[in-house]
GROMACS .gro file of C-alpha atoms in nm:
model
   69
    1UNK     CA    1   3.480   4.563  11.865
    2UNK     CA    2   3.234   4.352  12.014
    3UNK     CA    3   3.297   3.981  12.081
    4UNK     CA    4   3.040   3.717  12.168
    5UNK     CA    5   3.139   3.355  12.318
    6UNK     CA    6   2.879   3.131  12.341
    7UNK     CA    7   2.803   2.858  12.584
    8UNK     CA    8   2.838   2.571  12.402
    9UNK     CA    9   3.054   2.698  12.096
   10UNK     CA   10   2.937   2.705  11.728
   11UNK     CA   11   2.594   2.921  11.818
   12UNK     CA   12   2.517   3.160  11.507
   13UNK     CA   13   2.450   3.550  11.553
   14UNK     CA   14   2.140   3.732  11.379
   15UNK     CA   15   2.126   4.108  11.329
   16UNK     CA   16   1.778   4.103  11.212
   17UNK     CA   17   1.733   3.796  10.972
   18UNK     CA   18   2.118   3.833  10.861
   19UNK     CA   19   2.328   3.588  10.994
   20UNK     CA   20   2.657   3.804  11.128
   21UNK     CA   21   2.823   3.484  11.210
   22UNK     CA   22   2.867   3.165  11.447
   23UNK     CA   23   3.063   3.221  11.803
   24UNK     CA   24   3.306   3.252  11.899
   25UNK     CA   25   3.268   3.574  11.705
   26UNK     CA   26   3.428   3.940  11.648
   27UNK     CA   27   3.201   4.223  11.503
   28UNK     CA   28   3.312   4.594  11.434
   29UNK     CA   29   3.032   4.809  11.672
   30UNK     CA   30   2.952   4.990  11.335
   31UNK     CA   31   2.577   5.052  11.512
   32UNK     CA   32   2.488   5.426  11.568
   33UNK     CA   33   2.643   5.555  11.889
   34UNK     CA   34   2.443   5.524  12.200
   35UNK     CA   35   2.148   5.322  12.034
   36UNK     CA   36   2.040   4.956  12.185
   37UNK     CA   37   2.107   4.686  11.941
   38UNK     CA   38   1.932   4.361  11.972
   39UNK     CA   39   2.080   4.018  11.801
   40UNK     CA   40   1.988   3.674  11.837
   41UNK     CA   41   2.202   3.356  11.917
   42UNK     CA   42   2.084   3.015  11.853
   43UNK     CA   43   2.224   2.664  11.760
   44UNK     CA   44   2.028   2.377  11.728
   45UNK     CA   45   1.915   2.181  12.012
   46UNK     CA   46   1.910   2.453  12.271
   47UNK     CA   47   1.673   2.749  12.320
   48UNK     CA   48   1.729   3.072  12.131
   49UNK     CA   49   1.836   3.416  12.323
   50UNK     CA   50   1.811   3.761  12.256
   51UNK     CA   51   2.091   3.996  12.373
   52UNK     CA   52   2.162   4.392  12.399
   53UNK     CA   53   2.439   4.616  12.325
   54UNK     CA   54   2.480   4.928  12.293
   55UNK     CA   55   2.593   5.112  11.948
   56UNK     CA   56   2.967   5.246  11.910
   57UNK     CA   57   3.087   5.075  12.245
   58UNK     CA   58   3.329   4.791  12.290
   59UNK     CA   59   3.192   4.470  12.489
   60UNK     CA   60   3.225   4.081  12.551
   61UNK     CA   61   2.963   3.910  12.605
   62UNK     CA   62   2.904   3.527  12.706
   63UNK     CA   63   2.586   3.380  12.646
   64UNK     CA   64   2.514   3.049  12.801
   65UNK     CA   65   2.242   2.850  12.596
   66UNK     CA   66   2.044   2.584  12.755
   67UNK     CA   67   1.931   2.253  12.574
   68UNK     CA   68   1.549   2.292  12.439
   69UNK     CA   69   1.403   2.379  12.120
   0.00000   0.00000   0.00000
Protein backbone atom coordinates (compact mmCIF):
# COMPACT_ATOMS: atom_id res chain seq x y z
CA UNK A 1 0.00 0.00 0.00
CA UNK A 2 1.15 3.29 -0.73
CA UNK A 3 -0.33 6.39 0.96
CA UNK A 4 0.13 10.00 -0.07
CA UNK A 5 -0.79 13.11 2.33
CA UNK A 6 -0.63 16.20 0.84
CA UNK A 7 0.29 19.58 2.14
CA UNK A 8 -2.64 21.34 2.06
CA UNK A 9 -5.31 18.43 1.88
CA UNK A 10 -7.70 17.77 -1.08
CA UNK A 11 -4.61 17.67 -3.85
CA UNK A 12 -5.62 15.03 -6.69
CA UNK A 13 -3.15 12.13 -7.83
CA UNK A 14 -2.42 11.38 -11.69
CA UNK A 15 -0.98 8.09 -12.90
CA UNK A 16 -0.55 9.28 -16.34
CA UNK A 17 -3.70 11.38 -17.34
CA UNK A 18 -5.94 9.08 -14.89
CA UNK A 19 -6.88 10.67 -11.93
CA UNK A 20 -6.11 7.81 -9.01
CA UNK A 21 -7.64 10.07 -6.52
CA UNK A 22 -7.45 13.31 -4.18
CA UNK A 23 -5.17 13.05 -0.78
CA UNK A 24 -5.24 12.03 1.65
CA UNK A 25 -5.09 8.87 -0.42
CA UNK A 26 -4.44 4.89 -0.24
CA UNK A 27 -3.34 3.02 -3.48
CA UNK A 28 -2.57 -0.83 -3.77
CA UNK A 29 1.43 -0.75 -5.22
CA UNK A 30 -0.05 -2.96 -8.09
CA UNK A 31 3.12 -1.37 -10.31
CA UNK A 32 5.68 -4.00 -11.55
CA UNK A 33 8.20 -4.82 -8.84
CA UNK A 34 11.29 -2.77 -8.70
CA UNK A 35 10.21 -0.28 -11.55
CA UNK A 36 10.10 3.75 -10.81
CA UNK A 37 6.64 5.05 -11.00
CA UNK A 38 6.04 8.67 -11.54
CA UNK A 39 2.49 10.46 -10.51
CA UNK A 40 1.51 13.89 -10.32
CA UNK A 41 -0.21 15.92 -7.45
CA UNK A 42 -1.86 19.15 -8.00
CA UNK A 43 -4.81 21.27 -6.61
CA UNK A 44 -5.64 24.47 -7.74
CA UNK A 45 -3.89 27.47 -6.69
CA UNK A 46 -0.54 25.93 -5.92
CA UNK A 47 2.19 24.57 -8.23
CA UNK A 48 2.01 21.01 -9.51
CA UNK A 49 4.72 18.19 -8.34
CA UNK A 50 5.92 15.15 -9.67
CA UNK A 51 6.84 12.29 -7.28
CA UNK A 52 8.63 8.69 -7.43
CA UNK A 53 8.00 5.36 -6.07
CA UNK A 54 9.07 2.43 -6.59
CA UNK A 55 6.77 -0.65 -7.95
CA UNK A 56 5.62 -3.51 -5.42
CA UNK A 57 6.97 -1.57 -2.25
CA UNK A 58 5.02 -0.04 0.58
CA UNK A 59 5.61 3.88 1.25
CA UNK A 60 4.13 7.23 2.70
CA UNK A 61 4.79 9.98 1.24
CA UNK A 62 4.01 13.80 2.16
CA UNK A 63 4.11 16.23 -0.43
CA UNK A 64 4.05 19.83 0.55
CA UNK A 65 2.58 22.09 -2.34
CA UNK A 66 3.35 25.68 -2.50
CA UNK A 67 0.82 28.45 -3.67
CA UNK A 68 1.45 29.36 -7.59
CA UNK A 69 -0.06 28.29 -10.69
Amino acid sequence: IVQIDSEPDGAEVYSDKELLGTTPLFLPNNYPEGQPVVLKVQRKGYTSKQLGLVGGKGERILVKLTPGK
